[in-house]
N, CA, C and O atoms as a DFTB+ gen file, in Angstrom:
652 C
 N C O
     1  1      78.810    -101.148      98.384
     2  2      79.293    -101.590      97.116
     3  2      79.200    -102.987      97.023
     4  3      79.282    -103.680      98.038
     5  1      78.991    -103.609      95.587
     6  2      78.707    -104.728      95.311
     7  2      80.217    -105.563      95.222
     8  3      81.247    -104.955      94.931
     9  1      80.200    -106.992      95.506
    10  2      81.417    -107.742      95.406
    11  2      81.445    -108.102      93.837
    12  3      82.395    -108.809      93.501
    13  1      80.816    -107.834      93.133
    14  2      80.666    -108.245      91.708
    15  2      81.687    -107.303      90.970
    16  3      81.788    -106.083      91.095
    17  1      82.448    -108.181      90.142
    18  2      83.857    -107.721      89.366
    19  2      83.463    -107.270      87.985
    20  3      83.330    -108.160      87.145
    21  1      83.276    -106.143      87.659
    22  2      82.668    -105.819      86.138
    23  2      84.053    -106.036      85.083
    24  3      83.903    -106.039      83.862
    25  1      85.288    -106.197      85.679
    26  2      86.361    -106.718      84.566
    27  2      86.058    -108.041      84.238
    28  3      86.646    -108.369      83.207
    29  1      85.358    -108.939      84.723
    30  2      85.013    -110.317      84.200
    31  2      84.308    -110.188      82.708
    32  3      84.521    -110.981      81.791
    33  1      83.438    -109.053      82.634
    34  2      82.707    -108.789      81.540
    35  2      83.520    -108.201      80.455
    36  3      83.252    -108.419      79.273
    37  1      84.425    -107.522      80.799
    38  2      85.154    -106.956      79.775
    39  2      86.127    -108.061      78.920
    40  3      86.577    -107.888      77.787
    41  1      86.290    -109.079      79.674
    42  2      87.272    -109.992      79.136
    43  2      86.701    -111.185      78.187
    44  3      87.345    -112.070      77.622
    45  1      85.059    -110.901      78.180
    46  2      84.374    -111.941      77.171
    47  2      84.118    -111.139      75.908
    48  3      83.722    -109.973      75.895
    49  1      84.412    -111.960      74.748
    50  2      84.412    -111.463      73.510
    51  2      83.619    -112.331      72.670
    52  3      84.038    -113.462      72.423
    53  1      82.374    -111.868      72.144
    54  2      81.303    -112.358      71.504
    55  2      81.543    -112.401      69.988
    56  3      81.594    -111.424      69.242
    57  1      81.681    -113.698      69.654
    58  2      82.288    -113.927      68.110
    59  2      81.250    -114.439      67.228
    60  3      81.411    -114.321      66.013
    61  1      80.075    -115.061      67.750
    62  2      79.069    -115.479      66.853
    63  2      77.596    -115.448      67.642
    64  3      77.316    -115.598      68.831
    65  1      76.770    -115.184      66.450
    66  2      75.464    -115.560      66.835
    67  2      74.504    -116.131      65.695
    68  3      74.916    -116.178      64.536
    69  1      73.555    -116.452      65.944
    70  2      72.540    -117.131      64.776
    71  2      72.441    -116.190      63.721
    72  3      72.225    -115.023      64.047
    73  1      72.584    -116.537      62.233
    74  2      72.102    -115.489      61.095
    75  2      70.700    -115.531      61.123
    76  3      70.011    -116.275      61.821
    77  1      70.325    -114.694      60.329
    78  2      68.850    -114.610      59.898
    79  2      68.081    -115.869      59.308
    80  3      66.885    -116.107      59.472
    81  1      69.062    -116.686      58.537
    82  2      68.683    -117.796      57.979
    83  2      68.170    -118.923      59.149
    84  3      67.334    -119.800      58.935
    85  1      68.678    -118.751      60.076
    86  2      68.512    -119.475      61.198
    87  2      66.891    -119.662      61.853
    88  3      66.330    -120.552      62.492
    89  1      66.498    -118.354      61.336
    90  2      64.882    -118.190      61.578
    91  2      63.984    -118.620      60.541
    92  3      62.761    -118.581      60.678
    93  1      64.558    -119.023      59.527
    94  2      63.628    -119.655      58.480
    95  2      62.829    -120.850      58.627
    96  3      61.899    -121.079      57.852
    97  1      63.111    -121.562      59.497
    98  2      62.145    -122.891      59.740
    99  2      61.162    -122.246      60.644
   100  3      59.964    -122.495      60.504
   101  1      61.629    -121.352      61.658
   102  2      60.321    -120.802      62.598
   103  2      59.345    -120.020      61.621
   104  3      58.131    -120.155      61.778
   105  1      59.839    -119.218      60.631
   106  2      58.906    -118.669      59.743
   107  2      58.186    -119.422      59.070
   108  3      56.990    -119.140      58.993
   109  1      58.648    -120.481      58.458
   110  2      57.784    -121.571      57.887
   111  2      56.694    -121.970      58.763
   112  3      55.530    -121.915      58.365
   113  1      57.025    -122.407      60.042
   114  2      56.243    -123.000      61.154
   115  2      54.933    -121.701      61.402
   116  3      53.736    -121.983      61.445
   117  1      55.368    -120.585      61.513
   118  2      54.665    -119.475      61.917
   119  2      53.544    -119.287      60.725
   120  3      52.352    -119.121      60.984
   121  1      54.002    -119.326      59.571
   122  2      53.010    -119.209      58.315
   123  2      52.167    -120.322      58.346
   124  3      50.996    -120.121      58.021
   125  1      52.540    -121.577      58.699
   126  2      51.717    -122.679      58.441
   127  2      50.644    -122.582      59.801
   128  3      49.435    -122.683      59.594
   129  1      51.105    -122.406      61.021
   130  2      50.075    -122.119      62.064
   131  2      49.254    -121.043      61.972
   132  3      48.089    -121.270      62.297
   133  1      49.586    -119.630      61.531
   134  2      48.747    -118.860      61.502
   135  2      47.925    -118.808      60.165
   136  3      46.777    -118.363      60.164
   137  1      48.492    -119.237      59.110
   138  2      47.810    -119.176      57.613
   139  2      46.995    -120.281      57.151
   140  3      46.255    -120.192      56.171
   141  1      47.164    -121.562      58.020
   142  2      46.612    -122.625      57.514
   143  2      45.916    -123.281      58.796
   144  3      44.723    -123.535      58.632
   145  1      46.376    -123.552      59.857
   146  2      45.954    -124.352      60.651
   147  2      44.704    -123.083      61.702
   148  3      43.579    -123.443      62.051
   149  1      45.145    -122.013      61.935
   150  2      44.266    -121.040      62.593
   151  2      43.120    -120.837      61.886
   152  3      42.057    -120.841      62.508
   153  1      43.126    -120.592      60.254
   154  2      41.612    -120.390      59.640
   155  2      40.700    -121.810      59.762
   156  3      39.475    -121.831      59.889
   157  1      41.542    -122.928      59.696
   158  2      40.992    -124.224      59.915
   159  2      40.268    -124.300      61.233
   160  3      39.143    -124.790      61.328
   161  1      40.851    -123.871      62.109
   162  2      40.506    -124.054      63.546
   163  2      39.011    -123.252      63.727
   164  3      38.145    -123.696      64.482
   165  1      38.848    -122.103      62.988
   166  2      37.625    -121.452      63.150
   167  2      36.386    -122.245      62.756
   168  3      35.258    -121.870      63.077
   169  1      36.600    -123.251      62.115
   170  2      35.493    -124.157      61.614
   171  2      34.943    -124.931      62.882
   172  3      33.860    -125.506      62.775
   173  1      35.660    -124.972      64.110
   174  2      35.212    -125.453      65.179
   175  2      34.802    -124.617      66.300
   176  3      34.480    -124.990      67.428
   177  1      34.870    -123.226      65.752
   178  2      34.567    -122.159      66.767
   179  2      35.595    -121.341      67.189
   180  3      36.772    -121.640      66.986
   181  1      35.202    -120.185      67.844
   182  2      35.930    -119.141      68.185
   183  2      36.867    -119.512      69.515
   184  3      37.950    -118.964      69.719
   185  1      36.340    -120.436      70.311
   186  2      37.233    -120.891      71.476
   187  2      38.174    -121.646      70.925
   188  3      39.304    -121.383      71.337
   189  1      38.089    -122.663      69.977
   190  2      39.251    -123.516      69.589
   191  2      39.859    -122.542      68.576
   192  3      41.054    -122.814      68.460
   193  1      39.590    -121.762      67.986
   194  2      40.597    -120.851      67.287
   195  2      41.603    -119.775      68.358
   196  3      42.759    -119.381      68.205
   197  1      40.734    -119.556      69.322
   198  2      41.622    -118.607      70.349
   199  2      42.754    -119.393      70.936
   200  3      43.891    -118.951      71.100
   201  1      42.374    -120.505      71.213
   202  2      43.304    -121.506      71.868
   203  2      44.474    -121.761      70.738
   204  3      45.644    -121.633      71.100
   205  1      44.224    -122.066      69.579
   206  2      45.249    -122.317      68.564
   207  2      46.022    -121.103      68.302
   208  3      47.240    -121.224      68.168
   209  1      45.406    -119.797      68.198
   210  2      45.946    -118.595      68.281
   211  2      47.116    -118.542      69.431
   212  3      48.298    -118.280      69.207
   213  1      46.584    -118.823      70.615
   214  2      47.580    -118.553      71.865
   215  2      48.488    -119.591      71.733
   216  3      49.650    -119.189      71.797
   217  1      48.360    -120.857      71.561
   218  2      49.244    -121.693      71.570
   219  2      50.772    -121.662      70.401
   220  3      51.954    -121.999      70.473
   221  1      49.830    -121.029      69.357
   222  2      50.590    -120.748      68.158
   223  2      51.673    -119.491      68.438
   224  3      52.827    -119.446      68.012
   225  1      51.149    -118.711      69.079
   226  2      52.013    -117.520      69.307
   227  2      52.824    -117.791      70.429
   228  3      53.845    -117.104      70.414
   229  1      52.725    -118.602      71.465
   230  2      53.838    -118.898      72.409
   231  2      54.725    -119.962      71.832
   232  3      55.845    -119.962      72.343
   233  1      54.537    -120.830      70.946
   234  2      55.346    -121.723      70.442
   235  2      56.194    -120.763      69.544
   236  3      57.392    -120.678      69.813
   237  1      55.771    -120.149      68.671
   238  2      56.732    -119.389      67.502
   239  2      57.777    -118.329      68.539
   240  3      59.002    -118.297      68.423
   241  1      57.050    -117.575      69.456
   242  2      57.812    -116.710      70.359
   243  2      58.949    -117.678      70.935
   244  3      60.133    -117.416      70.722
   245  1      58.565    -118.795      71.665
   246  2      59.349    -119.441      72.180
   247  2      60.756    -119.933      71.277
   248  3      61.933    -119.840      71.625
   249  1      60.268    -120.407      70.179
   250  2      61.281    -120.878      69.157
   251  2      62.319    -119.652      68.755
   252  3      63.536    -119.815      68.846
   253  1      61.727    -118.398      68.297
   254  2      62.260    -117.235      68.223
   255  2      63.409    -116.982      69.303
   256  3      64.594    -116.764      69.050
   257  1      62.880    -117.047      70.410
   258  2      63.661    -116.892      71.672
   259  2      64.989    -117.698      71.933
   260  3      66.050    -117.327      72.435
   261  1      64.619    -118.842      71.463
   262  2      65.576    -120.053      71.738
   263  2      66.352    -120.042      70.655
   264  3      67.470    -120.490      70.911
   265  1      66.179    -119.644      69.322
   266  2      67.189    -119.230      68.358
   267  2      68.264    -117.965      68.608
   268  3      69.474    -117.958      68.380
   269  1      67.380    -116.849      69.178
   270  2      68.503    -115.726      69.504
   271  2      69.083    -115.753      70.851
   272  3      69.697    -114.797      71.324
   273  1      68.882    -116.848      71.454
   274  2      69.683    -117.206      72.907
   275  2      70.949    -117.786      72.523
   276  3      71.674    -117.945      73.506
   277  1      71.393    -118.106      71.580
   278  2      72.629    -118.937      71.066
   279  2      73.751    -117.865      70.778
   280  3      73.676    -117.007      69.899
   281  1      74.659    -118.020      71.535
   282  2      75.899    -116.877      71.489
   283  2      77.093    -117.818      71.735
   284  3      77.164    -118.598      72.684
   285  1      78.108    -117.642      70.686
   286  2      79.332    -118.213      70.654
   287  2      80.417    -117.101      71.179
   288  3      80.590    -116.074      70.523
   289  1      81.158    -117.357      72.418
   290  2      82.094    -116.274      72.801
   291  2      83.270    -117.104      73.332
   292  3      83.267    -118.313      73.563
   293  1      84.299    -116.209      73.486
   294  2      85.481    -116.694      74.250
   295  2      85.921    -115.803      75.249
   296  3      85.577    -114.622      75.192
   297  1      86.744    -116.282      76.286
   298  2      87.159    -115.506      77.422
   299  2      88.688    -116.044      77.597
   300  3      89.259    -116.670      76.703
   301  1      89.293    -115.724      78.871
   302  2      90.652    -116.071      79.048
   303  2      90.696    -117.690      79.267
   304  3      91.729    -118.335      79.092
   305  1      89.607    -118.199      79.621
   306  2      89.559    -119.642      79.809
   307  2      89.642    -120.318      78.660
   308  3      90.636    -121.008      78.433
   309  1      88.599    -120.220      77.756
   310  2      88.191    -121.041      76.535
   311  2      87.293    -120.439      75.728
   312  3      87.086    -119.227      75.790
   313  1      86.676    -121.241      74.894
   314  2      85.641    -120.894      73.983
   315  2      84.123    -121.510      74.349
   316  3      84.115    -122.689      74.701
   317  1      83.014    -120.900      74.300
   318  2      81.869    -121.424      74.992
   319  2      80.669    -120.944      73.871
   320  3      80.652    -120.048      73.028
   321  1      79.647    -122.012      74.289
   322  2      78.548    -121.639      73.633
   323  2      77.337    -121.549      74.691
   324  3      76.959    -122.563      75.279
   325  1      76.768    -120.338      74.899
   326  2      75.728    -120.208      75.678
   327  2      74.343    -120.243      74.951
   328  3      74.145    -119.432      74.046
   329  1      73.313    -121.202      75.325
   330  2      71.900    -121.162      74.831
   331  2      70.779    -121.581      75.706
   332  3      71.013    -122.213      76.736
   333  1      69.656    -121.286      75.376
   334  2      68.734    -121.304      76.414
   335  2      68.047    -120.014      76.818
   336  3      68.638    -118.936      76.882
   337  1      66.644    -120.207      77.113
   338  2      65.921    -118.907      77.464
   339  2      65.831    -119.019      78.906
   340  3      66.385    -118.265      79.707
   341  1      64.984    -120.165      79.224
   342  2      64.529    -120.403      80.802
   343  2      65.624    -120.677      81.541
   344  3      66.501    -121.424      81.108
   345  1      65.687    -120.125      82.688
   346  2      66.978    -120.582      83.680
   347  2      67.071    -122.105      83.928
   348  3      68.172    -122.478      84.333
   349  1      66.111    -123.071      83.761
   350  2      66.507    -124.391      83.870
   351  2      66.770    -125.211      82.508
   352  3      67.096    -126.394      82.409
   353  1      66.562    -124.346      81.565
   354  2      67.188    -124.632      80.151
   355  2      68.412    -124.239      79.621
   356  3      68.902    -124.772      78.626
   357  1      69.056    -123.106      80.393
   358  2      70.164    -122.269      79.893
   359  2      71.189    -123.240      80.134
   360  3      71.124    -123.968      81.125
   361  1      72.271    -123.323      79.190
   362  2      73.245    -124.152      79.320
   363  2      74.619    -123.403      78.720
   364  3      74.545    -122.454      77.939
   365  1      75.734    -123.899      79.142
   366  2      76.902    -123.204      78.603
   367  2      77.868    -124.603      78.434
   368  3      78.199    -125.360      79.347
   369  1      78.198    -124.709      77.072
   370  2      79.200    -125.902      76.708
   371  2      80.299    -125.291      76.308
   372  3      80.287    -124.060      76.324
   373  1      81.309    -125.883      75.929
   374  2      82.496    -125.255      75.342
   375  2      83.718    -126.176      75.737
   376  3      83.615    -127.326      76.165
   377  1      84.916    -125.466      75.519
   378  2      86.188    -126.244      75.892
   379  2      87.266    -125.072      76.263
   380  3      87.286    -123.896      75.901
   381  1      88.095    -125.753      77.056
   382  2      89.168    -124.759      77.411
   383  2      90.410    -124.555      76.316
   384  3      90.480    -125.330      75.362
   385  1      91.217    -123.672      76.455
   386  2      92.028    -123.402      75.317
   387  2      93.169    -124.302      75.210
   388  3      93.900    -124.238      74.221
   389  1      93.383    -125.150      76.163
   390  2      94.281    -126.135      76.385
   391  2      93.861    -127.370      75.685
   392  3      94.669    -128.198      75.262
   393  1      92.629    -127.470      75.577
   394  2      91.893    -128.765      75.046
   395  2      91.515    -128.525      73.690
   396  3      91.065    -129.447      73.011
   397  1      91.705    -126.962      73.071
   398  2      91.061    -127.195      71.749
   399  2      92.024    -127.262      70.653
   400  3      93.070    -126.616      70.707
   401  1      91.692    -128.102      69.541
   402  2      92.542    -128.213      68.436
   403  2      92.579    -127.105      67.539
   404  3      93.556    -126.400      67.284
   405  1      91.180    -127.000      66.989
   406  2      91.055    -125.910      65.891
   407  2      89.599    -125.428      65.744
   408  3      88.685    -126.105      66.214
   409  1      89.377    -124.317      65.127
   410  2      87.991    -123.842      64.654
   411  2      88.204    -124.143      63.191
   412  3      89.285    -124.140      62.601
   413  1      86.817    -124.447      62.614
   414  2      86.752    -124.401      61.159
   415  2      85.446    -124.196      60.932
   416  3      84.624    -124.324      61.839
   417  1      85.109    -123.854      59.689
   418  2      83.817    -123.739      58.981
   419  2      83.378    -124.492      57.781
   420  3      84.229    -124.678      56.912
   421  1      82.614    -124.785      57.665
   422  2      82.041    -125.419      56.411
   423  2      81.531    -124.432      55.341
   424  3      80.464    -123.838      55.495
   425  1      82.397    -124.247      54.132
   426  2      82.009    -123.383      53.332
   427  2      80.974    -124.054      52.101
   428  3      80.613    -125.229      52.166
   429  1      80.673    -123.394      51.293
   430  2      79.948    -123.840      50.116
   431  2      79.346    -122.593      49.202
   432  3      79.570    -121.424      49.514
   433  1      78.709    -122.891      48.263
   434  2      78.124    -121.682      47.579
   435  2      76.923    -121.060      48.495
   436  3      76.859    -119.842      48.660
   437  1      75.951    -121.974      49.097
   438  2      74.923    -121.631      49.807
   439  2      75.584    -120.706      51.012
   440  3      75.200    -119.558      51.235
   441  1      76.533    -121.306      51.686
   442  2      76.947    -120.381      52.821
   443  2      77.563    -119.031      52.424
   444  3      77.564    -117.999      53.096
   445  1      78.104    -119.242      51.163
   446  2      78.798    -117.867      50.813
   447  2      77.629    -116.910      50.599
   448  3      77.648    -115.797      51.127
   449  1      76.678    -117.291      49.886
   450  2      75.503    -116.415      49.589
   451  2      74.864    -116.001      50.418
   452  3      74.537    -114.815      50.372
   453  1      74.521    -116.691      51.303
   454  2      73.541    -116.219      52.691
   455  2      74.452    -115.743      53.774
   456  3      73.934    -115.227      54.764
   457  1      75.884    -115.870      53.692
   458  2      76.771    -115.503      54.703
   459  2      76.374    -116.123      56.222
   460  3      76.440    -115.564      57.317
   461  1      75.945    -117.458      55.886
   462  2      75.542    -118.268      57.213
   463  2      76.335    -119.710      57.340
   464  3      76.037    -120.684      56.649
   465  1      77.153    -119.705      58.104
   466  2      77.974    -120.687      58.274
   467  2      77.951    -121.735      59.252
   468  3      77.527    -121.438      60.369
   469  1      78.349    -122.958      59.022
   470  2      78.343    -124.071      60.078
   471  2      79.683    -123.918      60.540
   472  3      80.596    -123.832      59.719
   473  1      79.925    -123.870      61.907
   474  2      80.999    -123.732      62.710
   475  2      81.498    -125.167      63.565
   476  3      80.650    -125.824      64.170
   477  1      82.742    -125.520      63.553
   478  2      83.188    -126.575      64.214
   479  2      84.464    -126.343      65.158
   480  3      85.553    -126.020      64.683
   481  1      84.270    -126.514      66.402
   482  2      85.512    -126.485      67.136
   483  2      85.686    -127.627      67.711
   484  3      84.916    -128.111      68.540
   485  1      86.836    -128.190      67.255
   486  2      87.265    -129.628      67.744
   487  2      88.192    -129.715      68.951
   488  3      89.047    -128.868      69.207
   489  1      87.962    -130.760      69.639
   490  2      88.936    -131.325      70.771
   491  2      90.222    -131.681      70.347
   492  3      90.319    -132.372      69.333
   493  1      91.187    -131.342      70.928
   494  2      92.643    -131.780      70.324
   495  2      92.852    -133.277      70.608
   496  3      93.571    -133.924      69.848
   497  1      92.308    -133.810      71.576
   498  2      92.698    -135.210      71.938
   499  2      91.855    -136.142      71.414
   500  3      92.270    -137.194      70.926
   501  1      90.411    -135.767      71.489
   502  2      89.434    -136.915      70.936
   503  2      89.083    -136.779      69.369
   504  3      88.570    -137.695      68.726
   505  1      89.399    -135.617      68.875
   506  2      89.120    -134.968      67.606
   507  2      87.481    -135.129      67.010
   508  3      87.070    -135.317      65.866
   509  1      86.862    -134.989      68.133
   510  2      85.217    -134.800      68.042
   511  2      85.164    -133.367      68.038
   512  3      86.033    -132.654      68.540
   513  1      83.782    -132.821      67.268
   514  2      83.684    -131.659      67.435
   515  2      82.797    -131.358      68.702
   516  3      81.634    -131.706      68.908
   517  1      83.826    -130.468      69.666
   518  2      83.126    -130.142      70.968
   519  2      82.021    -129.157      70.882
   520  3      81.060    -129.177      71.651
   521  1      82.205    -128.158      69.775
   522  2      81.067    -127.291      69.572
   523  2      80.860    -127.556      67.969
   524  3      81.768    -127.706      67.152
   525  1      79.346    -127.579      67.692
   526  2      79.165    -127.637      66.255
   527  2      77.861    -126.720      66.212
   528  3      76.817    -126.969      66.814
   529  1      78.097    -125.634      65.410
   530  2      76.935    -124.708      65.480
   531  2      76.516    -124.409      63.725
   532  3      77.348    -124.342      62.820
   533  1      75.442    -124.303      63.614
   534  2      74.869    -124.059      62.292
   535  2      74.393    -122.633      62.101
   536  3      74.137    -121.950      63.092
   537  1      74.270    -122.183      60.953
   538  2      73.786    -120.794      60.669
   539  2      74.222    -119.814      61.696
   540  3      73.482    -119.324      62.548
   541  1      75.484    -119.570      61.542
   542  2      76.282    -118.557      62.151
   543  2      76.686    -117.596      61.576
   544  3      77.608    -117.767      60.779
   545  1      76.167    -116.320      61.766
   546  2      76.134    -115.133      61.022
   547  2      77.897    -114.626      61.266
   548  3      78.413    -114.597      62.383
   549  1      78.582    -114.282      60.066
   550  2      80.116    -113.972      60.292
   551  2      80.717    -115.258      60.638
   552  3      81.382    -115.165      61.669
   553  1      80.709    -116.203      60.223
   554  2      81.250    -117.564      60.669
   555  2      82.727    -117.540      60.417
   556  3      83.560    -117.934      61.234
   557  1      83.029    -116.991      59.089
   558  2      84.497    -117.058      58.829
   559  2      85.456    -116.113      59.749
   560  3      86.584    -116.402      60.148
   561  1      84.729    -114.917      59.984
   562  2      85.485    -114.225      60.933
   563  2      85.554    -114.763      62.383
   564  3      86.494    -114.504      63.135
   565  1      84.552    -115.485      62.701
   566  2      84.447    -116.046      64.190
   567  2      85.647    -117.093      64.067
   568  3      86.394    -117.099      65.045
   569  1      85.939    -117.919      63.105
   570  2      86.713    -118.946      63.130
   571  2      88.181    -118.367      63.160
   572  3      89.110    -118.899      63.768
   573  1      88.272    -117.110      62.364
   574  2      89.738    -116.518      62.321
   575  2      89.969    -116.106      63.618
   576  3      91.070    -116.374      64.100
   577  1      88.892    -115.316      64.495
   578  2      89.059    -114.818      65.701
   579  2      89.683    -115.871      66.673
   580  3      90.721    -115.656      67.300
   581  1      88.873    -117.168      66.752
   582  2      88.951    -118.178      67.640
   583  2      90.460    -118.724      67.478
   584  3      91.271    -118.868      68.393
   585  1      90.635    -118.968      66.247
   586  2      91.974    -119.630      65.810
   587  2      93.286    -118.664      66.326
   588  3      94.322    -119.121      66.809
   589  1      93.026    -117.402      66.133
   590  2      94.135    -116.498      66.438
   591  2      94.269    -116.216      67.837
   592  3      95.374    -115.891      68.272
   593  1      93.022    -116.323      68.784
   594  2      93.251    -116.204      70.164
   595  2      93.633    -117.650      70.448
   596  3      94.428    -117.600      71.387
   597  1      93.452    -118.851      70.098
   598  2      94.067    -119.861      70.596
   599  2      95.464    -119.833      70.506
   600  3      96.202    -120.258      71.394
   601  1      95.927    -119.231      69.213
   602  2      97.487    -119.246      69.061
   603  2      97.966    -118.283      70.037
   604  3      99.010    -118.591      70.611
   605  1      97.500    -117.348      70.296
   606  2      97.970    -116.410      71.422
   607  2      98.022    -117.110      72.771
   608  3      98.950    -116.863      73.542
   609  1      96.919    -118.104      73.135
   610  2      97.191    -118.629      74.330
   611  2      98.092    -119.618      74.475
   612  3      98.645    -119.896      75.539
   613  1      98.281    -120.230      73.311
   614  2      99.558    -121.585      73.234
   615  2     100.798    -120.614      73.387
   616  3     101.591    -120.959      74.263
   617  1     101.081    -119.550      72.742
   618  2     102.354    -119.103      72.668
   619  2     102.504    -118.489      74.247
   620  3     103.629    -118.589      74.736
   621  1     101.670    -117.996      74.897
   622  2     101.492    -117.532      76.340
   623  2     101.731    -118.419      77.215
   624  3     102.079    -118.131      78.360
   625  1     101.553    -119.776      76.730
   626  2     101.421    -120.844      77.778
   627  2     102.651    -121.739      77.549
   628  3     102.868    -122.662      78.334
   629  1     103.486    -121.498      76.477
   630  2     104.612    -122.075      76.231
   631  2     104.230    -123.427      75.425
   632  3     105.106    -124.280      75.284
   633  1     103.175    -123.596      74.992
   634  2     102.628    -124.882      74.230
   635  2     102.759    -124.671      72.832
   636  3     102.787    -123.533      72.364
   637  1     102.854    -125.871      72.017
   638  2     102.697    -125.718      70.504
   639  2     101.694    -126.556      69.980
   640  3     101.136    -127.406      70.675
   641  1     101.434    -126.364      68.791
   642  2     100.335    -126.892      68.358
   643  2     100.569    -128.365      67.966
   644  3     101.557    -128.616      67.276
   645  1      99.672    -129.445      68.381
   646  2      99.984    -130.811      68.352
   647  2      99.159    -131.390      66.990
   648  3      98.656    -132.512      67.038
   649  1      99.063    -130.645      65.903
   650  2      98.206    -131.212      64.846
   651  2      98.643    -132.162      64.025
   652  3      97.901    -132.613      63.152
């Protein structure tokens, strides 16, 4: 029997991932590489074109995987962002509930139309954005969820908001 506690995973709530709009820059890069650079590379031969194709495919796949790896979640301790594909590049950043000031999103016509939001989670003592994420799908709901969970934590620990 494993000493791994599966109840830890039940306590994690994912509230945000990158929206489809976040993949736009990668789509433009892929179009440029495959429809402009690759045909031009054939002028120098099949070996050069094959190399360009392979490198382009790896670059586009890496960017897609990197974008997909961004996840905003919370647990009993705080709110966190995990990002990165390769083990030595994978990172978790965030802040504890006791240090959180508030979560907010930047709205506007473009955000409303695309349903892609910029999220900010600020530190309560320094007023800096401890977490700043762009192009988050369902960002309004993520902010509401984080702020509600933060209020629950404050009430459970006898603290009041120091805004």
